[in-house]
Every structure is written in structure tokens, then in C-alpha cells.
XYZ file of C-alpha atoms in Angstrom:
659
model
C -0.125 -0.612 -0.108
C 0.934 3.773 -0.500
C 1.572 6.620 2.119
C 0.831 9.114 -0.401
C -1.641 9.762 -2.949
C -2.363 12.329 -5.531
C -4.979 13.004 -7.420
C -5.714 14.153 -10.743
C -8.157 15.311 -10.782
C -10.861 17.500 -9.131
C -14.342 18.655 -8.210
C -16.924 15.536 -6.856
C -13.960 12.905 -7.599
C -11.235 14.888 -6.284
C -12.748 13.978 -3.529
C -14.558 11.267 -3.893
C -10.822 9.640 -3.462
C -9.540 11.975 -1.007
C -12.365 9.988 1.380
C -11.166 6.165 -0.032
C -7.522 7.197 0.629
C -8.551 8.365 4.820
C -9.942 5.292 4.621
C -7.199 3.391 3.687
C -4.543 5.780 5.968
C -2.836 7.604 2.621
C -2.501 10.914 2.425
C -4.315 12.700 -0.251
C -2.398 15.171 -2.256
C -4.219 16.992 -4.637
C -3.164 19.512 -7.606
C -5.519 22.591 -8.480
C -6.067 25.421 -11.545
C -6.300 29.143 -10.898
C -9.657 28.566 -10.922
C -9.918 25.857 -8.141
C -7.960 28.518 -5.261
C -10.531 27.819 -2.910
C -12.440 24.454 -3.908
C -13.377 21.707 -1.719
C -11.060 18.713 -2.583
C -8.151 21.830 -1.747
C -9.608 22.483 1.748
C -9.999 18.553 2.279
C -6.524 17.988 0.925
C -3.243 16.864 3.251
C -1.600 18.426 0.845
C -2.238 20.965 -2.442
C -0.305 22.126 -5.193
C -0.788 24.773 -7.780
C -0.450 23.502 -11.139
C -1.441 26.492 -13.929
C -3.933 28.589 -14.296
C -7.822 28.373 -14.999
C -7.904 26.379 -17.981
C -7.625 22.708 -18.692
C -5.005 22.194 -20.818
C -3.088 24.810 -18.943
C -3.772 23.215 -15.330
C -5.628 19.944 -15.842
C -4.064 17.829 -18.460
C -0.358 19.122 -18.624
C 1.278 15.745 -18.028
C 4.198 16.906 -16.878
C 3.143 19.894 -14.397
C 1.350 16.538 -12.712
C 4.124 14.042 -12.564
C 5.969 17.356 -11.302
C 3.679 17.991 -8.711
C 3.614 14.243 -7.511
C 7.591 13.648 -7.261
C 7.951 16.456 -5.743
C 5.083 15.787 -2.873
C 6.393 11.968 -2.318
C 3.698 11.245 -3.560
C 3.775 6.884 -4.598
C 1.161 7.339 -6.689
C -1.670 8.582 -9.005
C -4.873 8.636 -9.511
C -6.651 10.307 -12.030
C -10.252 10.123 -11.460
C -11.933 9.872 -15.361
C -12.322 12.730 -17.172
C -9.134 14.858 -17.461
C -5.774 12.320 -18.431
C -7.880 8.934 -16.874
C -8.112 7.754 -20.688
C -4.911 9.034 -22.342
C -2.129 5.745 -21.867
C 0.643 8.736 -22.501
C 0.125 9.638 -19.159
C 0.370 5.907 -17.622
C 3.126 5.956 -19.117
C 4.785 8.608 -17.590
C 3.811 7.866 -14.397
C 5.751 4.246 -15.193
C 8.490 6.221 -16.789
C 8.698 8.492 -13.680
C 8.517 5.812 -11.254
C 4.502 6.901 -10.194
C 2.011 3.944 -9.793
C -0.763 4.901 -11.931
C -4.854 3.557 -10.286
C -5.611 1.965 -13.414
C -4.474 0.212 -16.239
C -1.580 -0.637 -17.809
C -0.910 1.878 -21.241
C -1.200 -1.680 -22.981
C -4.237 -2.125 -22.723
C -5.660 1.793 -22.265
C -4.505 1.748 -26.399
C -6.056 -1.488 -27.374
C -9.522 -0.967 -25.697
C -9.529 2.999 -24.722
C -9.614 3.709 -27.942
C -12.530 2.684 -29.503
C -11.951 1.856 -32.942
C -9.392 -0.262 -31.381
C -11.581 -1.740 -28.488
C -14.469 -2.125 -31.826
C -11.479 -4.553 -33.230
C -11.231 -6.324 -29.980
C -14.955 -6.540 -29.505
C -14.835 -8.682 -33.187
C -11.987 -10.720 -32.209
C -13.069 -12.292 -28.799
C -16.617 -12.966 -29.919
C -18.438 -9.697 -28.713
C -21.048 -8.673 -30.880
C -20.348 -5.061 -32.025
C -23.400 -2.893 -34.247
C -22.536 -2.564 -37.682
C -20.348 0.324 -39.347
C -16.107 1.480 -40.402
C -13.776 1.969 -37.846
C -10.622 1.997 -41.257
C -7.338 3.874 -41.276
C -9.147 6.024 -43.871
C -10.544 9.656 -42.499
C -11.311 11.015 -46.015
C -14.280 12.483 -46.398
C -14.638 10.330 -50.072
C -14.542 7.015 -48.126
C -16.557 8.388 -44.736
C -19.621 9.456 -47.466
C -19.324 5.604 -49.029
C -19.274 4.247 -45.654
C -21.901 5.805 -44.975
C -23.997 4.480 -47.564
C -23.616 0.848 -47.559
C -24.388 1.491 -43.829
C -26.870 3.328 -44.484
C -29.048 6.267 -42.616
C -29.327 7.042 -39.814
C -25.500 6.749 -38.542
C -23.949 7.299 -35.493
C -20.141 9.685 -36.035
C -18.656 9.006 -32.787
C -14.715 10.181 -31.974
C -12.189 7.129 -31.294
C -10.979 8.870 -28.044
C -12.329 9.749 -24.657
C -15.892 9.888 -23.933
C -18.891 11.527 -22.374
C -21.369 12.349 -26.322
C -18.485 14.903 -27.264
C -17.267 14.359 -30.658
C -20.085 12.211 -31.557
C -22.988 13.817 -33.766
C -26.017 11.538 -34.957
C -26.722 12.120 -38.973
C -29.889 11.414 -40.385
C -28.753 12.248 -43.964
C -25.871 12.458 -46.905
C -26.076 15.997 -47.120
C -25.618 16.461 -43.558
C -22.160 14.403 -43.039
C -20.230 17.439 -44.515
C -20.886 19.420 -41.971
C -21.478 17.055 -38.738
C -18.004 15.411 -39.845
C -16.715 18.653 -39.511
C -18.354 19.410 -35.962
C -17.340 16.523 -34.884
C -13.310 17.011 -35.692
C -13.058 19.785 -34.061
C -14.972 18.958 -30.975
C -12.919 16.093 -30.730
C -9.586 18.101 -31.213
C -9.812 20.053 -29.166
C -11.524 17.624 -26.466
C -8.762 14.662 -26.646
C -5.813 15.843 -29.647
C -6.917 13.536 -31.965
C -9.780 13.905 -34.254
C -9.916 10.178 -35.451
C -13.215 9.229 -36.033
C -15.549 6.879 -36.849
C -18.819 5.210 -38.126
C -21.657 3.457 -36.198
C -25.334 2.914 -37.520
C -27.717 4.377 -34.774
C -29.617 2.392 -33.131
C -33.434 3.517 -33.216
C -35.094 3.580 -29.476
C -32.067 1.147 -27.745
C -31.230 0.277 -23.695
C -27.941 1.783 -22.874
C -26.520 -1.004 -20.590
C -22.578 -0.727 -19.209
C -20.937 -3.672 -17.003
C -18.468 -2.467 -14.622
C -15.556 -5.533 -14.126
C -12.427 -5.434 -12.075
C -9.227 -7.216 -12.736
C -6.035 -7.898 -10.635
C -2.803 -7.983 -11.717
C -2.630 -11.540 -10.535
C -4.395 -13.207 -13.110
C -7.848 -12.787 -11.719
C -11.362 -10.901 -13.185
C -14.562 -10.790 -12.078
C -17.490 -8.469 -13.139
C -19.605 -6.444 -11.014
C -22.958 -6.974 -12.738
C -24.964 -4.313 -15.050
C -25.885 -0.580 -15.032
C -28.955 0.612 -17.057
C -28.171 4.256 -18.265
C -30.423 4.650 -20.344
C -31.516 8.709 -19.590
C -29.652 10.776 -21.432
C -29.254 14.729 -22.599
C -26.783 15.518 -25.026
C -25.438 11.384 -25.373
C -24.392 11.832 -21.401
C -25.895 10.141 -18.859
C -27.447 11.938 -16.584
C -29.889 8.409 -14.236
C -27.869 5.181 -13.408
C -29.709 2.196 -11.777
C -28.609 -1.318 -11.574
C -29.803 -3.635 -11.554
C -31.224 -2.787 -15.067
C -35.055 -3.551 -15.001
C -35.049 -5.238 -18.499
C -32.402 -8.492 -18.154
C -32.443 -11.456 -17.154
C -30.192 -13.567 -14.942
C -29.583 -15.036 -18.125
C -28.538 -12.284 -20.823
C -26.822 -10.593 -16.872
C -24.861 -13.503 -16.435
C -24.010 -13.759 -20.825
C -23.408 -9.350 -20.930
C -21.079 -9.593 -17.488
C -18.327 -12.776 -19.411
C -18.195 -10.490 -22.054
C -17.187 -7.987 -20.297
C -15.046 -10.247 -18.293
C -12.988 -11.595 -21.808
C -12.970 -8.691 -22.896
C -10.821 -7.123 -20.604
C -8.877 -10.348 -20.650
C -7.912 -10.814 -23.961
C -6.876 -6.717 -23.741
C -4.339 -7.464 -20.455
C -7.223 -4.964 -17.947
C -6.031 -4.646 -14.703
C -7.940 -2.888 -12.656
C -11.320 -1.140 -13.241
C -13.361 -0.669 -16.083
C -16.805 -0.957 -17.670
C -17.814 -2.390 -20.071
C -20.271 -0.524 -22.529
C -23.340 -2.305 -24.214
C -26.935 -0.693 -26.838
C -29.579 -3.489 -25.885
C -32.321 -3.940 -28.280
C -35.599 -4.591 -26.312
C -37.671 -5.824 -29.787
C -34.974 -8.510 -30.518
C -33.127 -9.323 -27.665
C -29.331 -8.829 -28.948
C -26.423 -6.358 -27.486
C -24.341 -4.561 -29.722
C -20.964 -3.996 -27.329
C -20.457 0.329 -27.604
C -16.404 0.513 -25.907
C -14.575 0.121 -22.349
C -14.220 2.529 -20.379
C -10.519 2.449 -19.497
C -11.164 4.130 -15.962
C -14.170 4.354 -12.877
C -17.166 5.852 -13.856
C -19.612 8.357 -12.910
C -22.323 5.985 -11.825
C -19.821 3.691 -9.470
C -21.622 4.757 -6.542
C -24.442 2.202 -7.250
C -22.590 -0.269 -7.859
C -21.609 0.117 -4.664
C -24.083 0.586 -2.870
C -25.604 -3.430 -4.258
C -22.536 -5.011 -4.139
C -20.691 -4.120 -0.073
C -18.147 -3.821 -2.525
C -15.821 0.470 -2.211
C -14.645 0.166 -5.778
C -12.116 3.020 -5.433
C -9.962 1.815 -1.950
C -10.076 -1.629 -4.098
C -8.876 0.490 -7.177
C -5.622 1.736 -4.827
C -5.582 -1.849 -3.266
C -4.649 -3.482 -7.117
C -2.434 -0.845 -8.013
C -0.755 -1.669 -4.927
C 0.027 -5.844 -5.684
C -3.409 -7.046 -4.209
C -5.446 -9.935 -5.876
C -9.382 -9.567 -5.707
C -10.622 -10.171 -2.257
C -13.491 -11.798 -3.524
C -14.202 -14.772 -6.495
C -17.350 -14.384 -9.053
C -19.193 -16.497 -7.535
C -19.260 -14.391 -4.359
C -20.408 -11.319 -5.454
C -24.475 -10.492 -5.533
C -26.675 -7.846 -6.381
C -28.898 -6.911 -3.348
C -31.198 -4.331 -3.950
C -31.719 -1.218 -5.740
C -29.679 1.790 -6.726
C -30.014 4.385 -8.728
C -27.922 7.588 -9.206
C -28.607 11.357 -10.977
C -26.858 13.657 -11.829
C -27.305 17.046 -10.556
C -25.413 19.144 -12.759
C -25.327 23.159 -13.022
C -26.847 23.286 -16.437
C -30.324 24.906 -17.937
C -33.236 22.059 -17.318
C -34.545 22.666 -21.005
C -31.687 23.580 -23.286
C -29.198 21.444 -21.212
C -26.604 24.520 -21.427
C -23.649 25.059 -17.765
C -24.536 27.546 -16.298
C -22.379 28.946 -13.479
C -22.094 31.389 -10.594
C -22.182 31.371 -6.243
C -23.720 29.031 -4.033
C -25.507 30.559 -1.971
C -27.208 27.730 -0.686
C -25.959 24.232 -1.032
C -28.226 21.890 0.946
C -28.812 18.244 0.069
C -30.493 16.090 2.017
C -28.786 14.172 4.617
C -29.903 10.640 5.238
C -28.804 10.005 1.806
C -25.757 8.814 0.214
C -24.653 12.831 -1.943
C -20.992 12.252 -3.440
C -20.472 16.401 -3.931
C -17.566 18.622 -5.203
C -18.495 22.291 -3.162
C -20.277 24.132 -0.410
C -23.093 26.485 0.249
C -20.481 30.114 -0.824
C -18.398 27.704 -3.429
C -18.116 29.093 -7.138
C -19.248 26.768 -10.334
C -17.357 27.553 -12.742
C -17.845 27.035 -16.535
C -13.771 25.730 -17.102
C -15.268 22.403 -16.719
C -17.752 19.686 -16.027
C -21.025 20.837 -14.705
C -21.768 17.733 -12.556
C -22.670 19.408 -8.559
C -23.275 15.959 -6.765
C -24.524 12.688 -7.508
C -27.674 11.215 -5.492
C -27.522 7.920 -4.832
C -30.545 5.996 -3.328
C -30.657 2.418 -2.285
C -33.830 -0.078 -1.280
C -35.394 -3.757 -1.321
C -36.791 -3.527 -4.327
C -37.086 -0.294 -7.453
C -39.974 0.688 -6.302
C -39.089 1.910 -3.201
C -35.222 3.085 -3.917
C -38.025 5.547 -6.990
C -40.199 6.798 -3.442
C -37.264 7.198 -1.561
C -34.942 9.538 -4.480
C -38.070 11.505 -5.412
C -38.169 12.429 -1.397
C -34.289 13.361 -1.645
C -34.668 15.348 -5.384
C -37.557 17.184 -3.004
C -35.908 18.559 0.353
C -32.818 19.671 -2.693
C -32.663 23.671 -1.726
C -30.304 25.676 -4.544
C -30.153 29.005 -4.600
C -27.473 31.068 -6.829
C -26.895 28.683 -9.635
C -29.801 27.174 -12.161
C -29.353 22.858 -12.166
C -31.061 20.821 -13.291
C -32.537 20.037 -9.987
C -36.357 20.539 -11.869
C -35.449 18.111 -15.357
C -34.958 15.731 -11.984
C -37.380 15.864 -10.106
C -39.684 15.358 -14.120
C -37.796 12.343 -14.768
C -38.091 10.662 -11.202
C -42.238 11.072 -11.724
C -42.942 10.578 -14.509
C -44.902 6.728 -15.200
C -42.604 5.575 -17.955
C -39.884 6.286 -15.238
C -41.293 4.179 -13.071
C -42.478 1.139 -15.490
C -38.961 0.957 -16.104
C -39.326 1.550 -20.142
C -35.971 3.407 -20.306
C -34.534 3.834 -23.294
C -31.678 6.955 -24.861
C -33.709 9.385 -26.234
C -36.597 8.876 -22.759
C -35.819 12.392 -22.322
C -38.072 13.112 -26.314
C -39.860 10.414 -26.467
C -41.845 11.693 -23.391
C -41.284 15.088 -23.745
C -39.848 15.780 -20.463
C -38.752 19.093 -20.910
C -41.900 20.094 -22.158
C -43.951 20.021 -19.515
C -41.438 21.012 -16.573
C -43.091 23.794 -14.448
C -42.883 27.314 -16.119
C -40.892 29.818 -14.458
C -42.705 32.492 -13.506
C -41.585 36.306 -13.569
C -40.270 38.026 -10.101
C -43.655 40.229 -8.841
C -42.477 43.790 -9.164
C -43.091 43.621 -5.789
C -39.775 42.466 -6.105
C -37.590 43.804 -8.553
C -39.017 47.271 -6.591
C -35.954 45.555 -3.507
C -33.286 45.007 -6.247
C -33.078 48.295 -7.731
C -33.625 50.267 -4.169
C -30.346 47.654 -3.221
C -28.798 48.120 -6.079
C -29.106 52.157 -5.238
C -27.706 51.545 -1.940
C -25.101 49.540 -3.640
C -23.709 51.894 -5.389
C -24.102 55.492 -3.389
C -22.314 53.798 -0.093
C -19.629 52.969 -2.769
C -18.932 49.496 -2.059
C -19.756 48.040 -5.827
C -16.151 47.253 -7.121
C -15.475 47.550 -10.506
C -15.701 44.030 -11.224
C -18.303 43.476 -10.343
C -20.984 43.453 -13.422
C -23.257 46.798 -12.250
C -19.709 48.576 -12.123
C -20.180 49.714 -15.794
C -23.233 51.880 -14.139
C -20.108 54.388 -14.216
C -20.364 57.159 -11.537
C -23.447 57.075 -11.319
C -24.763 58.371 -7.092
C -27.348 58.975 -5.265
C -28.344 61.872 -6.690
C -28.969 61.648 -10.242
C -32.992 61.914 -11.478
C -33.433 59.418 -13.037
C -32.291 55.989 -13.251
C -32.350 53.322 -16.079
C -31.656 49.543 -14.755
C -31.725 46.776 -16.915
C -32.396 42.886 -15.071
C -33.033 39.162 -16.216
C -35.044 36.543 -14.057
C -35.838 33.285 -14.652
C -38.840 33.840 -17.022
C -36.706 37.180 -19.760
C -35.855 40.119 -19.735
C -36.839 42.970 -17.048
C -36.606 47.329 -17.187
C -36.776 49.214 -14.635
C -36.729 52.712 -14.234
C -35.577 54.479 -10.733
C -35.966 58.078 -9.557
C -35.424 59.700 -6.579
C -38.174 62.291 -4.682
C -37.563 63.656 -1.816
C -37.636 61.240 0.893
C -39.560 59.028 -1.781
C -38.426 56.458 -4.907
C -40.712 56.470 -7.940
C -40.207 53.867 -9.659
C -41.653 52.254 -13.273
C -41.549 48.624 -14.467
C -43.111 47.423 -17.980
C -45.482 50.559 -17.761
C -46.265 50.727 -14.218
C -45.816 53.240 -11.527
C -45.306 52.765 -7.944
C -44.055 55.170 -5.385
C -41.996 53.199 -2.036
C -40.872 54.777 0.634
C -37.586 52.622 2.704
C -37.840 52.293 6.187
C -34.489 49.752 6.977
C -32.233 49.321 4.517
C -29.410 46.553 4.694
C -27.142 44.477 2.726
C -29.684 41.325 4.285
C -32.730 42.619 4.328
C -34.911 45.575 2.935
C -38.534 47.243 4.642
C -40.334 49.466 2.397
C -43.701 50.884 3.165
C -45.919 50.832 -0.933
C -47.461 54.285 -1.678
C -51.198 51.805 -0.651
C -49.831 51.591 3.252
C -48.571 47.540 2.859
C -45.086 47.156 4.665
C -43.548 45.364 2.096
C -39.851 42.595 3.990
C -37.115 41.447 1.283
C -34.384 38.798 2.082
C -31.390 40.426 0.340
C -28.638 38.271 -0.986
C -26.037 39.540 -2.813
C -24.172 36.572 -5.525
C -21.552 38.013 -8.309
C -23.742 39.567 -10.396
C -27.043 39.172 -8.954
C -29.819 39.629 -6.163
C -31.449 35.923 -4.661
C -34.965 37.927 -3.361
C -36.867 36.104 0.077
C -40.727 37.573 -0.437
C -43.429 36.360 1.243
C -41.611 32.293 1.317
C -40.634 31.981 -2.362
C -36.869 32.861 -3.248
C -36.161 34.786 -6.285
C -33.215 35.725 -8.553
C -32.414 38.940 -10.677
C -29.171 38.889 -12.833
C -27.788 42.628 -13.029
C -27.063 42.857 -16.476
C -25.617 45.956 -17.929
C -27.026 49.347 -19.506
C -28.146 49.467 -22.203
C -29.907 53.240 -22.609
C -30.740 52.927 -26.050
C -33.129 49.830 -25.927
C -34.960 50.728 -23.027
C -35.168 54.884 -25.452
C -38.053 56.855 -24.083
C -40.886 54.160 -23.776
C -38.891 51.876 -23.111
C -37.620 49.436 -25.722
C -36.784 49.100 -28.613
C -36.668 46.665 -31.358
C -34.752 47.347 -34.784
C -32.195 46.082 -34.084
C -31.434 41.842 -31.988
C -28.172 41.238 -30.612
C -27.160 37.725 -30.297
C -25.909 36.513 -26.692
C -23.489 34.019 -25.097
C -25.972 31.655 -23.821
C -23.137 30.838 -21.212
C -18.788 31.989 -21.159
C -16.528 30.035 -23.917
C -14.702 30.750 -26.700
C -15.693 31.348 -30.065
C -14.965 28.609 -32.113
C -16.170 29.590 -35.781
C -17.679 32.192 -37.203
C -19.571 31.575 -40.436
C -20.651 36.001 -41.382
C -19.296 38.854 -41.876
C -20.566 42.376 -41.417
C -22.940 43.297 -43.735
C -24.021 39.903 -44.624
C -27.598 39.263 -45.444
C -28.844 35.876 -43.574
C -31.845 34.384 -42.856
C -33.726 33.093 -39.674
C -31.856 30.156 -38.609
C -28.924 30.667 -40.052
C -25.983 29.580 -38.083
C -23.653 32.734 -37.108
C -21.748 31.584 -34.461
C -20.082 28.261 -32.606
C -19.095 29.286 -29.175
C -17.377 26.435 -27.463
C -18.346 25.692 -23.809
C -17.288 22.813 -21.253
C -15.086 21.542 -24.609
C -18.420 20.621 -26.589
C -19.849 23.419 -29.140
C -22.962 25.446 -29.507
C -24.430 27.394 -32.471
C -25.808 30.523 -32.069
C -28.436 31.228 -35.044
C -30.158 34.268 -36.565
C -33.636 34.124 -34.776
C -34.737 36.440 -37.525
C -33.928 37.460 -41.228
C -31.460 40.396 -40.898
C -28.433 41.878 -42.179
C -25.044 41.404 -39.960
C -23.790 45.285 -38.338
C -21.187 44.094 -36.432
C -19.331 40.627 -35.203
C -17.114 42.380 -31.774
C -15.594 38.886 -31.410
C -12.231 37.477 -33.000
C -12.044 33.939 -32.801
C -10.760 32.300 -30.299
C -11.878 35.138 -27.877
C -13.338 34.175 -24.493
C -16.714 35.966 -23.722
C -19.195 36.580 -20.848
C -22.751 35.409 -20.718
C -25.050 37.286 -22.158
C -21.645 38.995 -24.690
C -23.356 40.277 -27.639
C -21.972 38.217 -29.904
C -23.771 39.706 -33.033
C -25.516 42.493 -33.640
C -29.014 42.052 -35.838
C -30.236 45.006 -38.157
C -34.417 43.555 -38.290
C -35.465 42.849 -42.126
């Protein structure tokens, strides 16, 4: 066993590995970027080493910096977690060359299985069924187009390296192939440094089934049964469970043996996962890939087998034998995991901000990398926490999950909590009718609660709170409302611009003697401020009502509690021209960045005429691409940024004149 282990990761998985190390009496050393100086994994570790600036290529993907940190801190082993360098054979080899133990498979096994094309070839050689496709070395567009016609549409383009849905595109027809190839390659190159792709026949409405396996260096290999991971968004899992409600005992044994066969053929050591698509119409499985690392969803396997996979990973890396045989393992009860992410529950676009409240249930397992007060950055994966429930049967597990989700309270950052609640409460989920297009088939996002606009009283409170903040001189220059300039209490007329969950809101505020006159969407109010502090505000309305507000400042937003409800108003930059004398002007439309990111491509120039829905800019965030399209026909007036520029959420990407 090791005395000191370095964790080459961050967030939730780094915290998980820290706790496993401490349970084994191992000192846990972490690395961190500039964005993670005050992160939870840094606070919990025995030692933390700074490795670079916020972007992952300048920190968590720097192999030489991580190796140097391990050697300098006296670590004997490195655990890569998942994501970042976890499936890079070059990293595993660099660890070995430096005399460090890599807690994962040998680089030769990563090369044999981590590359999806190589894994498909090995699966064919070992008799494991695969979907029809093309995985040849010829990557020319002509060859890929010809092979696509042979395979037949619809089909999938998939990146050979990495996973997580990055570099994956669904292609419905030959007309879409060229653009999809370019986009998939670009995304794969940015995420994995390798733009090799392959083609695969798209199975219609399959289930996604994966098998956890463990192998030691002494020739022992077992599977720890399957996980059902069918409910996904953007080809990324958000709900996982075990056992699968679809498999028979015979199918479970068959797919488990196939996974073990693959692992043995590759000379695998440590933890890995073989993934399959399962077609219920004919009962057939098709091999997808092997993840040569720990999986995000590993806790559900731990919950039903009683095995600590991370501790076993470390023990196997230290030379230990597996402490059990295949016949010793059993599934006991049913477990479900959901991924709580910082993202919009409808568009799935990542979000960020400061967690002003982050309360999770304390009677279930919650694996998380954040706490109340932590900042959520857009530089890395959007995962905030995993909620894991276990019960004697699936019905009881679903009931426990619903209760746990209802008791989550999160403020300051938009999350997918409404989506998780909708899935857990859906009749099809209860019935076990799970497919990879679950969200689309059941139109889950279209039935989420519609966000209501903040009442005008809440806007009054936000406007007056901003007045107080500015007048006191406590508005720092880096804050979004620093753009308001030198305005102070004596200014006669003040326009303010907010965003809430329902859209854009515009406010005008004027001081008159001891009263404030405020105009909101054409309605006028006169209020008297009775008490004003940074944490609460008391107002007397014109009709004599006394209204009390709880106020919490959260970066560019106010989190306001009023009459038992919570509202969040983001303070946007002033747009005096748009406000105008009448309050609005619709002659120009500014296309704003839906999230912070980098400009990957600009598809138009100033003066171009564009049609409605035409792609204008490609924004890259979280190593995935997002297309910003024209909302209507028009003429491009201005493109303020160049390719490669980093932009904030709400930044004007294209100014478009309608008509």
C-alpha cells in the first residue's frame, strides 16, 4: 500500500478519492488550478499543489506539471479519477517512466480498449457482438461518405478517443454528413487532442447497459453486474441504476461474461466498464466501448454489492489480489443515482455562479465537490453532486429518490433539479420503460414547470438595493454593475436592466424627496424605504402595505426572499438606447452568448444578409460546441469578437438589423 497518493483531478471525484485514501490511512495530495484555489477538494486534502491557470489544457491536462507535483510532494501513486487524463495512455506511461504507480490499467490496455476503434476490433476478435459500422484508417471524407451509404442512415459519428458524448453526432441523411464530420472532428480535437472518428449504425430507441469489471495483476477478473444508463441528454448520462429492469438472469450472466472476456483479452488490470446497447425488440446486444477508468455512476454498483471500488482500485494498484471470486458477488436491493448539474434544465446549457445555498439530504449518499458559498466555474464539467439511493426493490428506491430530490434546496446557480424531479415522477420511469431517447419520446422538458417572472415588488427591492450599494461606494469595479459608472444618489433618472428565469426586465428609478418613483414595464410605483441593510430591506408601498425582503448578493445577481418564495435577478449591463423614451426598441437584435465560452467559428461578416435560423457563431463551452443562430432574417451590422476570444454569458456576439 502507499503512504502518499496524488489525485490528478478536481471536484466531486477528487473528494471521493480523498475519502477513500483517508479510510486506508493514505495521505491525499491534490492539484488545483487558479479557478480552484478555494475548491472543496483543496480544503479537504492533506496537501495541495498549484499547477496552472483555469483552462484545463493549462492545468489539469498538463502531464509534466502533474508528474512534477507528484514527485515534489513525495507521492508514490497517482489516481486520475475520470475525465481529463484518466484514459490517456501517454499519462499512464509517463507515470510509469517516472517511477510512479498509475491507479488504473497499464498503458497497453488503455491503447487496446480506450481507443474505440481498437476496442471494436478486439470485440470482433473475441466474439463480442458489435453494431455495423466503419472503423478504418482511411479518414478521408470521400471514404467516409461511401461507407456511410453502405451502413445506411441514420448513423452516428463518434470520436475514437475519449467519451462523454463529445465528438458524437447523429446524421440523418447524406446532406448532413459533411458539416457533421467537421463539427465532430473539431470537438474531438479540442476535447481529446485526437480527431480520429468512426461511423456506426444508429440503433433506434435502444437501452444503454454497461458492465463494471475488476481485474488484478494475478490473473483474476470478475464483473460486478450491470448498470442501466439509458436516460441521457446530449449523449451524456443523468440517471443510472442497478439492476437493469430489463435484463433476465441469463442475459445478465451473458453480458457480464462478455465484459470479462474483453478485459482478459486486453491484459486489463484495475477497474473498467464495458458498455453495450441493448435492443429489446430482438434481445440483442451491441458493444459500444470500454471506459478504461472509474465511472461517474460507480456508487450504484457499490450500493448493491457492498464493494468500495475506489479502495479496491488503490489496493490492486499496490499489488493486492481481488478479495473475492465471481460466485461470491451478489446484487442486494436496488440503487439509483442522479447527476445534479449546473445547467439549464431545458436547454442543458451549462451555468455558473456562486452557490448561496446548497443543501442536500443528509439521510442518503450524496457525493459532491461543492458546498454553500463555493463558486461554480464554466471551465470544467457541470457536475455538482450525485444523489444515490438504495432500497430493497426498485419501487421503494424511486420513492426514496423522489423524497430526496424534493428536499434539495439550491440557490445562486441554475441547476437541472427540475428535470431530475420530472424524470423521477414520470410514469414511464416508474414502469422501467427506459431508452436513450427517453427525454424526447416523453417530452419531459416540455412539461417542466414554467418559470414565473419575478413580481414587480421583487424588482422594486432589487432596484433599491442596487441604489444603496452604489451610493455606499461598495460596488467593486469588477462587479457587473460597475458598468453603471459614476452614478450616485443625486442622479435624477436611473435605468436598470435585469434578467430573471422568465426573461428580460427593465426598471427606471427616480428619487424624489424621501420617496422613490419606480417604473416597471409601464406600471408606476411610489415607495418609501424604511430599513435598508445588505441582508434585508423593508419598504412601505403607496397603499400603506409594509413589504419585507431578504437580500443576498450573489456576484451579478440578487437572491431575494419574499413571502416565502425565492427569486434570482441577474443584474445586466445598462442598455440606455434599448430602453429609450418608451422603454424598448426592437430595430436591432443582439445575439448574446447563452453561456461563457470561447468563439470557435464565426460564420458571417459585417454586411452579410442572413436568414432566420441560419448559424452565425459557434461557441465552445465545456469542450462542446453550441451554435448561435439568427432569430430572424436580417443584416449583420457588427461582429465584435474574433475567433478564439473568451466571452461572458450575455456577451453580444452579433448585432443584427431586422429585415
